[in-house]
PDB file of C-alpha atoms in Angstrom:
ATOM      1  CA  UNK A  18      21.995-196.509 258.826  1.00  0.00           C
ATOM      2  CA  UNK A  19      25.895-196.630 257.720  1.00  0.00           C
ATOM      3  CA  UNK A  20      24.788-193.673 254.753  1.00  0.00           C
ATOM      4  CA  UNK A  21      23.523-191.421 257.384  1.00  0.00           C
ATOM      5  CA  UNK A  22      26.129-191.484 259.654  1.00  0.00           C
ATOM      6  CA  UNK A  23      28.566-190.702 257.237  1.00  0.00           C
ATOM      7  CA  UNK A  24      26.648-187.687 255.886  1.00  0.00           C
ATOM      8  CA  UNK A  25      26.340-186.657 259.398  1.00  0.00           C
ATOM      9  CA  UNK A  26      29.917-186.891 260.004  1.00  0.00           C
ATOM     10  CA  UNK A  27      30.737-185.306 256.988  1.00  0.00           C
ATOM     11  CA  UNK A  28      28.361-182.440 258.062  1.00  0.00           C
ATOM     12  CA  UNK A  29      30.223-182.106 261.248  1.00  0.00           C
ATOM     13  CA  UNK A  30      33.294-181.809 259.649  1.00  0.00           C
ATOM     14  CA  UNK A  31      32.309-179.042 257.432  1.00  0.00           C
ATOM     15  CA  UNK A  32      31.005-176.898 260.303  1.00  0.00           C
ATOM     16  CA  UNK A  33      34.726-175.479 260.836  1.00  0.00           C
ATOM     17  CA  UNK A  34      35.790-174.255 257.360  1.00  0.00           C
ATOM     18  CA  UNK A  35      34.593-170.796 255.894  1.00  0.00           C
ATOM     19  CA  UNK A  36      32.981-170.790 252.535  1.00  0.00           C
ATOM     20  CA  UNK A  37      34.977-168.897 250.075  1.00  0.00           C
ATOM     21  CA  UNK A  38      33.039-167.254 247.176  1.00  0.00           C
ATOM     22  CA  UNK A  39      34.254-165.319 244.283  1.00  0.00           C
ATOM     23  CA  UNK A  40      34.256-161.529 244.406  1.00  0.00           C
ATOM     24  CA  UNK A  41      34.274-159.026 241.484  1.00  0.00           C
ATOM     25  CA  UNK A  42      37.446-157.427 241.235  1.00  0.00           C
ATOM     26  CA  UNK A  43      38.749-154.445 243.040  1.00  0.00           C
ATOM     27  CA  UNK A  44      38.479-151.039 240.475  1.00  0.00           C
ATOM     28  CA  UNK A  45      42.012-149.810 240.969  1.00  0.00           C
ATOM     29  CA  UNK A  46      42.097-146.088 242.152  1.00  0.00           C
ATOM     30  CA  UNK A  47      43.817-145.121 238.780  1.00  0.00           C
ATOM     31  CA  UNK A  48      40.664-146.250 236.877  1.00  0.00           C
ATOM     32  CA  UNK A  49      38.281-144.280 239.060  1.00  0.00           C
ATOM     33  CA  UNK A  50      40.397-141.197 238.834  1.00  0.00           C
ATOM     34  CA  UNK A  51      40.779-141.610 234.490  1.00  0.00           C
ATOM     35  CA  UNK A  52      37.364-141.417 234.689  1.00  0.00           C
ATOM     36  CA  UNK A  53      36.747-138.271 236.735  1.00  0.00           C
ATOM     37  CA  UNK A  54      38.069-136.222 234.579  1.00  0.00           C
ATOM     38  CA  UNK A  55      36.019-136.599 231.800  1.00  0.00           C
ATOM     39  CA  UNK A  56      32.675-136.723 233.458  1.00  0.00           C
ATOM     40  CA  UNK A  57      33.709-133.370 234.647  1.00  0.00           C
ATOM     41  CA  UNK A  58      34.648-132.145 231.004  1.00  0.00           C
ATOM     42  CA  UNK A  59      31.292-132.898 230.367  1.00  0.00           C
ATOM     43  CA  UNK A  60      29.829-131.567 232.565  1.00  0.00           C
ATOM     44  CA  UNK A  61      31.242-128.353 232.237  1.00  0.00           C
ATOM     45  CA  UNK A  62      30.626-128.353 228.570  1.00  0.00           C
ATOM     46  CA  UNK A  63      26.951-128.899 229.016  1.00  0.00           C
ATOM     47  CA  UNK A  64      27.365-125.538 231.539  1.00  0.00           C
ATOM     48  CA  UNK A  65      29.140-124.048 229.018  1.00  0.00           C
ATOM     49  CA  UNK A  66      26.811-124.678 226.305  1.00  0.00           C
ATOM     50  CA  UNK A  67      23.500-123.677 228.738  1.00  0.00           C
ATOM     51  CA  UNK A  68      25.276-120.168 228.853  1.00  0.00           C
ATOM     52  CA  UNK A  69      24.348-119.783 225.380  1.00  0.00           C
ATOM     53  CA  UNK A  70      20.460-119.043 226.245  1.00  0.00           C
ATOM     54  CA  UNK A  71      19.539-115.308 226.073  1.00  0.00           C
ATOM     55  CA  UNK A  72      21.822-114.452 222.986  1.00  0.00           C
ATOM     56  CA  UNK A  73      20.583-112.540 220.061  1.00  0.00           C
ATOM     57  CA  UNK A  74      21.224-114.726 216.335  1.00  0.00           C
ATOM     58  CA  UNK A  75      21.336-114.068 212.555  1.00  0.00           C
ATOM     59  CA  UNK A  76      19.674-117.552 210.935  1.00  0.00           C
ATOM     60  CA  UNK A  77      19.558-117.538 207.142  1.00  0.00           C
ATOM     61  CA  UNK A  78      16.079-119.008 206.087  1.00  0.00           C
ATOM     62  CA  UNK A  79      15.465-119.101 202.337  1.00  0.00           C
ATOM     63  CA  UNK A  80      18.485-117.129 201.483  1.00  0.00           C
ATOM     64  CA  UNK A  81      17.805-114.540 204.020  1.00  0.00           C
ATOM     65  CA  UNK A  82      19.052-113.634 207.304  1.00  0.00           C
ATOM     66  CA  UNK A  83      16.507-113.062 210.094  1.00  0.00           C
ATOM     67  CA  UNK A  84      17.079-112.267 213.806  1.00  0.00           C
ATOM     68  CA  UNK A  85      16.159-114.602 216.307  1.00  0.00           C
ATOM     69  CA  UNK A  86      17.038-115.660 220.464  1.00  0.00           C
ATOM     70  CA  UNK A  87      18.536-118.976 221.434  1.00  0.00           C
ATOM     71  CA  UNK A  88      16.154-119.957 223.669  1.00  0.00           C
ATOM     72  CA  UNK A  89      16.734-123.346 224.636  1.00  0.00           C
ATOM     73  CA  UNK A  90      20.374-125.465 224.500  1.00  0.00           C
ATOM     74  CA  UNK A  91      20.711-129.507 223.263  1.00  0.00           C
ATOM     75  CA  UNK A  92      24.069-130.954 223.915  1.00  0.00           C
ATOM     76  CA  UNK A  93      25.684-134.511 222.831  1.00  0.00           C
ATOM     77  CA  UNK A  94      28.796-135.791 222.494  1.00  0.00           C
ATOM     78  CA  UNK A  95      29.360-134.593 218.356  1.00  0.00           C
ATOM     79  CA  UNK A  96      27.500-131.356 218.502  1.00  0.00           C
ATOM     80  CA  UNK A  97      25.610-128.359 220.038  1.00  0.00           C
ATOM     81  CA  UNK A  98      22.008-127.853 218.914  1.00  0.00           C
ATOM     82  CA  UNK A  99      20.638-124.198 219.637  1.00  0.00           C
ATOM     83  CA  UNK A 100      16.313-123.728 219.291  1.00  0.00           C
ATOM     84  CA  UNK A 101      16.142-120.558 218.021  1.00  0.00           C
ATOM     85  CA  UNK A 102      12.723-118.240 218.734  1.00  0.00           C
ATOM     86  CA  UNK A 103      12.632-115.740 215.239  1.00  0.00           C
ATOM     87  CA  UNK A 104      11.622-112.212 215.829  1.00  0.00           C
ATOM     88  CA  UNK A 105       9.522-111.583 212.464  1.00  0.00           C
ATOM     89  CA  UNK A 106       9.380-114.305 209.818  1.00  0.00           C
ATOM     90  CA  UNK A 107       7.704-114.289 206.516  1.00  0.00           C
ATOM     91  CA  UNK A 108       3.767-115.932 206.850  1.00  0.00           C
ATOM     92  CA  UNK A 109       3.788-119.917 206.095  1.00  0.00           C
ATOM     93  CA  UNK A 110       7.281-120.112 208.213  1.00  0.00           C
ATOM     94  CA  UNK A 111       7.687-121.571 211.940  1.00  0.00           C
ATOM     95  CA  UNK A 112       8.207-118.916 214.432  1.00  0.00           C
ATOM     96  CA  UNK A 113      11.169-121.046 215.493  1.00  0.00           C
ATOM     97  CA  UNK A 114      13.002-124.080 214.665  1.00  0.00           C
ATOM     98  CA  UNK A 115      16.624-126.192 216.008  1.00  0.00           C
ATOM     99  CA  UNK A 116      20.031-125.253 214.301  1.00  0.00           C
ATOM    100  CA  UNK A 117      23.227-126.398 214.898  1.00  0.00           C
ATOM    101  CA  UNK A 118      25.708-123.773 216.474  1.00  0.00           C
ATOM    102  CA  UNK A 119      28.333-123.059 213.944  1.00  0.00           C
ATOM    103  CA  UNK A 120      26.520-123.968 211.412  1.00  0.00           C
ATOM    104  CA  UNK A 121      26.794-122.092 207.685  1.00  0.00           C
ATOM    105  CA  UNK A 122      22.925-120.818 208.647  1.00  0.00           C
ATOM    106  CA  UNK A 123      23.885-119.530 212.372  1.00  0.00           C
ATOM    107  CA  UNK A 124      25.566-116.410 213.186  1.00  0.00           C
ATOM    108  CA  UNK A 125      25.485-113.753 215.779  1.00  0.00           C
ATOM    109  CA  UNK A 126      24.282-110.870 215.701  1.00  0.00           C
ATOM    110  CA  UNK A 127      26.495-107.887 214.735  1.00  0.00           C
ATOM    111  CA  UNK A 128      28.034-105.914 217.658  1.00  0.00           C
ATOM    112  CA  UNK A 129      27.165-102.276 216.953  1.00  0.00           C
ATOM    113  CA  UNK A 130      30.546-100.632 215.641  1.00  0.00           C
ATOM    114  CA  UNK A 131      33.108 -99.047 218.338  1.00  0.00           C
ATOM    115  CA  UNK A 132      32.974 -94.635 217.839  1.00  0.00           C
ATOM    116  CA  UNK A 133      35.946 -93.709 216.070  1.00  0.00           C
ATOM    117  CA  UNK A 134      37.668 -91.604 218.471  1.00  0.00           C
ATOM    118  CA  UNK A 135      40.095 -88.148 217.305  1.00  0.00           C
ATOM    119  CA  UNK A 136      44.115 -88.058 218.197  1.00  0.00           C
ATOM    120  CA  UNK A 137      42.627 -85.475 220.923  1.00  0.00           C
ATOM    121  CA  UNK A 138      40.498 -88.158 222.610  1.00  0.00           C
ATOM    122  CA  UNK A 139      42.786 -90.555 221.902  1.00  0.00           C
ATOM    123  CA  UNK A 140      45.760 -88.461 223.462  1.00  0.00           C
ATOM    124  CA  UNK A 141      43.403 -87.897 226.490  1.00  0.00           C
ATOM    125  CA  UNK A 142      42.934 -91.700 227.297  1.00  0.00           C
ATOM    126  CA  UNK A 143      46.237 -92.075 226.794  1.00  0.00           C
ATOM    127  CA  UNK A 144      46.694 -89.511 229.727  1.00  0.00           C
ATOM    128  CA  UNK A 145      43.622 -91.160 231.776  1.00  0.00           C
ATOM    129  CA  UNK A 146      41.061 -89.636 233.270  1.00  0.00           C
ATOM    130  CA  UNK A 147      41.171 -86.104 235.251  1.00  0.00           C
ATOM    131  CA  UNK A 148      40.477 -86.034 238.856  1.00  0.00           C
ATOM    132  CA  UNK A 149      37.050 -85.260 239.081  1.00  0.00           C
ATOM    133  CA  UNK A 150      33.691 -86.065 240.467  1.00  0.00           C
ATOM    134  CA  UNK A 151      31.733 -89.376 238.178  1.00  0.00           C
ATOM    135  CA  UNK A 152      29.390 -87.608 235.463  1.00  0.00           C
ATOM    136  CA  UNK A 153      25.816 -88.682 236.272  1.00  0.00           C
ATOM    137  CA  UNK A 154      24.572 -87.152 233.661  1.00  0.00           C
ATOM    138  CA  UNK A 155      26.058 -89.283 230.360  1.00  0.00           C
ATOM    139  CA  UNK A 156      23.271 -92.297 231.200  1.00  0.00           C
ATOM    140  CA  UNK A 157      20.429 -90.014 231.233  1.00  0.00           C
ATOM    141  CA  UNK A 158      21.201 -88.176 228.270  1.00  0.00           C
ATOM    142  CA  UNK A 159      22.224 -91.650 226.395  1.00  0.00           C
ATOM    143  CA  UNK A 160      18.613 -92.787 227.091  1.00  0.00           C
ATOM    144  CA  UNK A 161      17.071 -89.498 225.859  1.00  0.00           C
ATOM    145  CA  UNK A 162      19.175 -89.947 222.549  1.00  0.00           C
ATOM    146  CA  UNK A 163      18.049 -93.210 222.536  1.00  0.00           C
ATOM    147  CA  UNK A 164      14.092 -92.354 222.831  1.00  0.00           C
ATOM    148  CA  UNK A 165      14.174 -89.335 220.730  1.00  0.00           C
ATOM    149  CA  UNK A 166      15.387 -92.001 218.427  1.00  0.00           C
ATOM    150  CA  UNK A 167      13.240 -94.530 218.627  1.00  0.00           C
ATOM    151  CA  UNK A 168      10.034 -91.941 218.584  1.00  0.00           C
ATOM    152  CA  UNK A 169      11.426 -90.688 215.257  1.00  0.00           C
ATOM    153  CA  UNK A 170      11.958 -94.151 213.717  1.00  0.00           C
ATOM    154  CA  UNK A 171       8.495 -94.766 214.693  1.00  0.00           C
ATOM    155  CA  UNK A 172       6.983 -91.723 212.760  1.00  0.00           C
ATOM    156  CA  UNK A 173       8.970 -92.346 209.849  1.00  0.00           C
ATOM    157  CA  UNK A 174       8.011 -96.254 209.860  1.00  0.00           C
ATOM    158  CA  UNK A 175       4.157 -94.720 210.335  1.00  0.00           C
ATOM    159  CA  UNK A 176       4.236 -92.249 207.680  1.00  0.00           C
ATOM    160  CA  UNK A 177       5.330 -94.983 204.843  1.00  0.00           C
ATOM    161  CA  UNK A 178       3.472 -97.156 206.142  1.00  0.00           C
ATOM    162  CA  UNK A 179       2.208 -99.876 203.443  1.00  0.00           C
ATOM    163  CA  UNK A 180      -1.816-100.844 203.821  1.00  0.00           C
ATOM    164  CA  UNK A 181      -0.670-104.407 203.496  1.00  0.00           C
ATOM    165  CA  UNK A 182       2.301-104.675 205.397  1.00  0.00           C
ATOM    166  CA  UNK A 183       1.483-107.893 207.848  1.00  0.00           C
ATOM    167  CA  UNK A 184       2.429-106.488 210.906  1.00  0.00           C
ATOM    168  CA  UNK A 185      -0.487-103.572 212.264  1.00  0.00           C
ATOM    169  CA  UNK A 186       0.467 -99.705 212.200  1.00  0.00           C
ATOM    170  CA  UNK A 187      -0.887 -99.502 215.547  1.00  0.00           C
ATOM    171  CA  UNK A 188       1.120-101.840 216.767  1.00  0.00           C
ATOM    172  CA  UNK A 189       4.469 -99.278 215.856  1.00  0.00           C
ATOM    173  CA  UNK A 190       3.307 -97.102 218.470  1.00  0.00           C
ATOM    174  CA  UNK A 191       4.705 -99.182 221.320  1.00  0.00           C
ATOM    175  CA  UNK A 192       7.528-101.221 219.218  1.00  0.00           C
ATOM    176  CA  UNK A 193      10.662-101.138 221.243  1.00  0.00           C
ATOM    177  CA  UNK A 194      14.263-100.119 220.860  1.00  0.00           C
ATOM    178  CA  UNK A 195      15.061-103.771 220.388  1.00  0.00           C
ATOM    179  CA  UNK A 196      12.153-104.898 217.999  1.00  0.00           C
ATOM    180  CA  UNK A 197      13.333-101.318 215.609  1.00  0.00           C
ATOM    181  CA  UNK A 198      16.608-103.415 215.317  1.00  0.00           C
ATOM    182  CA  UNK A 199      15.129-106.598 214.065  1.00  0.00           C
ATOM    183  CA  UNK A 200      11.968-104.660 212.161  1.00  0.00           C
ATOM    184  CA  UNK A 201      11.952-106.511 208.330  1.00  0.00           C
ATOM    185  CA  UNK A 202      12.615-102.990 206.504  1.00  0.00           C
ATOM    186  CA  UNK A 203      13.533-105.016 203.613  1.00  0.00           C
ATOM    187  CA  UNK A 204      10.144-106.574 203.510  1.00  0.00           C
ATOM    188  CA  UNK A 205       8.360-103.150 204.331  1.00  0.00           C
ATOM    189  CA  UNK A 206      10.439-100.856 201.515  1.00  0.00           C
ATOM    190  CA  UNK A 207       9.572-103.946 198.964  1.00  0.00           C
ATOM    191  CA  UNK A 208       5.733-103.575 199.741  1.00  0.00           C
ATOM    192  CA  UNK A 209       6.132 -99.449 200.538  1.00  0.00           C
ATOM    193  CA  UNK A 210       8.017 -99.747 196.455  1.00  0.00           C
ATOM    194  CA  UNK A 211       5.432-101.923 195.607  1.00  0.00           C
ATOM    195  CA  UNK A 212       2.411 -99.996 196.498  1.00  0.00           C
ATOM    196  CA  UNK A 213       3.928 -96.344 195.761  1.00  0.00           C
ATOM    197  CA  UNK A 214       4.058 -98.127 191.309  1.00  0.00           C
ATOM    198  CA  UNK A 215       0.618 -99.379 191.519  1.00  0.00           C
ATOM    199  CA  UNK A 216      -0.796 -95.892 192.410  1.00  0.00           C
ATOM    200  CA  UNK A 217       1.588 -94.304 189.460  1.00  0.00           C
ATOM    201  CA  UNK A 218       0.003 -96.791 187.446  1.00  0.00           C
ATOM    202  CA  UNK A 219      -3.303 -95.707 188.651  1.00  0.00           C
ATOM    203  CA  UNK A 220      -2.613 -92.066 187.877  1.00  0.00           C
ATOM    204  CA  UNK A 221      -0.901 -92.638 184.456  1.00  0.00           C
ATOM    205  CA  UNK A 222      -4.028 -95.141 183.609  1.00  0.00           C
ATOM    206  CA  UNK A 223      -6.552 -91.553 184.744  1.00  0.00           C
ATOM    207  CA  UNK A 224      -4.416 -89.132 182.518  1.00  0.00           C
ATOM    208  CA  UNK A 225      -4.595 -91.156 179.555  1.00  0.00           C
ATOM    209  CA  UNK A 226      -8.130 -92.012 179.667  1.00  0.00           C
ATOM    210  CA  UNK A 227      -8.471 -87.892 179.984  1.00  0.00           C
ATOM    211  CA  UNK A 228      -5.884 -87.540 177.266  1.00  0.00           C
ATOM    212  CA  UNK A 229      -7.996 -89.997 175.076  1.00  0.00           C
ATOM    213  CA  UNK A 230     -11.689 -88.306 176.155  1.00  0.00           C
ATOM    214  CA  UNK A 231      -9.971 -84.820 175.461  1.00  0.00           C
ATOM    215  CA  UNK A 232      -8.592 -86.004 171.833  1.00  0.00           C
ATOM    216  CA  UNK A 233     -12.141 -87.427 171.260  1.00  0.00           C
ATOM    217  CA  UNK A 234     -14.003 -84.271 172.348  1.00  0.00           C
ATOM    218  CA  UNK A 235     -11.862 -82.606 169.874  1.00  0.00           C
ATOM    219  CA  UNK A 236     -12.493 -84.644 167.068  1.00  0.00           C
ATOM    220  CA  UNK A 237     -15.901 -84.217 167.533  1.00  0.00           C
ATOM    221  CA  UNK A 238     -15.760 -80.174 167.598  1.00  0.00           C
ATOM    222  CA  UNK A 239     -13.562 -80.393 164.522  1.00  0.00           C
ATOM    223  CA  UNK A 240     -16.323 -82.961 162.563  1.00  0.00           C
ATOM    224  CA  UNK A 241     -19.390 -80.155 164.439  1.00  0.00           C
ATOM    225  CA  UNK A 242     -17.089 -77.197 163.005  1.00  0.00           C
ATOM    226  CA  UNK A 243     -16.217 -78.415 159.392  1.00  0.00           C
ATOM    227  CA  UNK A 244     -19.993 -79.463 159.065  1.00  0.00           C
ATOM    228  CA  UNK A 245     -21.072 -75.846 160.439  1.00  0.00           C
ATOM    229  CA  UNK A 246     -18.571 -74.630 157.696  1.00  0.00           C
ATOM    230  CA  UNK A 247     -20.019 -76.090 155.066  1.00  0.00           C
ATOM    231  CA  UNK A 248     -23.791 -75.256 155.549  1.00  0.00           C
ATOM    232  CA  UNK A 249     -22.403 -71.594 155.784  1.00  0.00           C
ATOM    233  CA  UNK A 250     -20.712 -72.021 152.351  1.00  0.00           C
ATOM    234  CA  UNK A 251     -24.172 -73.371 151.148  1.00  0.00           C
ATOM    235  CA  UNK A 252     -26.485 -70.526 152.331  1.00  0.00           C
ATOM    236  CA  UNK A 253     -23.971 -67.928 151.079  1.00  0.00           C
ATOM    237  CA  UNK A 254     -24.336 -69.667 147.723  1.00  0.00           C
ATOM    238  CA  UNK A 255     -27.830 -69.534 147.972  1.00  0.00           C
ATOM    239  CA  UNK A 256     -28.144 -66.106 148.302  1.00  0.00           C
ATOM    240  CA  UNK A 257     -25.915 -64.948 145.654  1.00  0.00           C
ATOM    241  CA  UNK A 258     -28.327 -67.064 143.257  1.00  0.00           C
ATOM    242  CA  UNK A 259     -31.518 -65.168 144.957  1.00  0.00           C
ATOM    243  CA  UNK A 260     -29.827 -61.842 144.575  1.00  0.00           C
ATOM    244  CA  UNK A 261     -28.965 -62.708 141.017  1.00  0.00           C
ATOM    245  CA  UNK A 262     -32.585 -63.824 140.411  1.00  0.00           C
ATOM    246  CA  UNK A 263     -33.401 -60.116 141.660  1.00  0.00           C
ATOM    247  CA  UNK A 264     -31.023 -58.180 139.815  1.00  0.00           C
ATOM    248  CA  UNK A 265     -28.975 -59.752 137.006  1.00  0.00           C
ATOM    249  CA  UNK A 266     -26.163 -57.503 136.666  1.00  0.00           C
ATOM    250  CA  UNK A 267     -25.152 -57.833 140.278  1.00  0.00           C
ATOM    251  CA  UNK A 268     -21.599 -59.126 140.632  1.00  0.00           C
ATOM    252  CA  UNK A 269     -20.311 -61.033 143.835  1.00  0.00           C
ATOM    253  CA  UNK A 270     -17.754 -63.354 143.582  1.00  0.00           C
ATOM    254  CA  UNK A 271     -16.228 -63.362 146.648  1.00  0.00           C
ATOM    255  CA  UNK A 272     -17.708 -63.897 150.735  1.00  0.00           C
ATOM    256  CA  UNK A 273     -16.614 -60.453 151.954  1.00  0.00           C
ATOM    257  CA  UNK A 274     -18.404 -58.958 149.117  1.00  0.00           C
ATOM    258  CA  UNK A 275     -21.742 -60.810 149.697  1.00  0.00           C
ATOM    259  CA  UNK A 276     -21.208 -59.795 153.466  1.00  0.00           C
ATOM    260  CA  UNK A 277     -20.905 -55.698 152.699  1.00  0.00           C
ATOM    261  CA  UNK A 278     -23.441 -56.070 150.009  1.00  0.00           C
ATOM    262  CA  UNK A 279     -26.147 -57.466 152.474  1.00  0.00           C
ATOM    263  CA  UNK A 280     -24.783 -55.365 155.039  1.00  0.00           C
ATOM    264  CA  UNK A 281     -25.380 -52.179 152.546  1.00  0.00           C
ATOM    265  CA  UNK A 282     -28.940 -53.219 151.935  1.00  0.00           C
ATOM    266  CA  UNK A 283     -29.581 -53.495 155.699  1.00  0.00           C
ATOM    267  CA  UNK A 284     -28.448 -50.256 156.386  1.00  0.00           C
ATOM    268  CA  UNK A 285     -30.471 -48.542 153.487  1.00  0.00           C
ATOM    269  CA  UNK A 286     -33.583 -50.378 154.351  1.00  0.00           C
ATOM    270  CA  UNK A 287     -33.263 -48.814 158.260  1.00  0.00           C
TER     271      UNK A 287
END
């Protein structure tokens, strides 16, 4: 009975006092704004970096350069990793792989170089531009340029065309302005080289078996003729020993004689 009213008076004397517990301490303001800062920095780099989707690359894949589009963006806190999409690639190769940006294998692609402008143009933009109305025209005719370009490119590209070449003839009908600029013409000259020897080898290869069926022919005539020859010489022989078996005293000692003598006898016999 004693214990219980001394926990219950020690209960009752607790009732008035607050309990304290511990708190985690206060982040200072300076802390919160160090901080700010750099979560913005990177943020904006990952921005930045996303900006870099959509532009036209050079990547060098087995010692060669082919063009390509960044297509998707991979940031951390070393480095920037671009996924590249290639425009043509040799067979056996992805159609697109991850690079690093800055990389040795990464470049972009070449702007196309400024026209040179004359001291007369150059003296003009100096001066700046006449008063006049906006030409409406220069877009237009830029485009037209452009297509009558493209439309001869195609022909050309049609009328080498190699029967190997991996990507389809038809399919240079309706190539674009863009696809000309990243079209592997090293690839297609190598096969249009390669193609244009085999059928000079092919024609060399016909003229010498000619050549060789020609020199054969003519050996042949020659062996025909020499044999002809010699039965000739036989049969003349033979009838200067019947015409001497005739008449003794005849004398022929030479092929022109035999021929007027037995022309001679002919022509007295008609």
């Amino acid at each position: 009975m004693a214990a219980a009213a001394a926990a219950a008076a020690a209960a009752a004397g607790n009732r008035g006092k607050v309990i304290e517990k511990s708190l985690p301490p206060k982040r200072g303001k300076l802390d919160e704004d160090s901080e700010k800062p750099l979560q913005e920095e990177t943020g904006d780099n990952t921005k930045n970096a996303q900006k870099d989707k959509g532009l036209l690359v050079e990547v060098r894949v087995n010692k060669e350069w082919y063009t390509s589009k960044v297509i998707a963006v991979e940031v951390n806190k070393q480095s920037v990793r671009w996924k590249v999409k290639f425009d043509y690639v040799p067979r056996n190769t992805p159609k697109d792989r991850w690079v690093f940006k800055g990389s040795d294998d990464v470049r972009l692609m070449r702007p196309p170089s400024p026209i040179s402008q004359t001291p007369d143009t150059q003296q003009e933009a100096e001066k700046g531009p006449a008063p006049m109305e906006p030409d409406t025209t220069q877009p237009g005719t830029s485009r037209e340029v452009t297509d009558s370009l493209v439309t001869m490119l195609r022909t050309m590209l049609r009328y080498f065309f190699p029967p190997a070449f991996r990507i389809p003839k038809d399919d240079v009908n309706s190539i674009s302005a863009e696809e000309l600029v990243a079209f592997p013409l090293k690839e297609y000259f190598q096969q249009y080289e390669s193609g244009l020897q085999s059928l000079c080898n092919s024609y060399q290869s016909r003229a010498d078996t000619r050549a060789k069926a020609v020199e054969e022919k003519s050996n042949s005539n020659e062996v025909k003729l020499k044999e002809a020859d010699e039965k000739l010489q036989k049969l003349r022989t033979n009838i200067v020993a019947l015409l001497q078996k005739v008449q003794e005293d005849i004398d022929i000692n030479t092929d022109d004689e035999l021929d007027a003598y037995i022309e001679d006898l002919l022509t007295k016999g008609d």
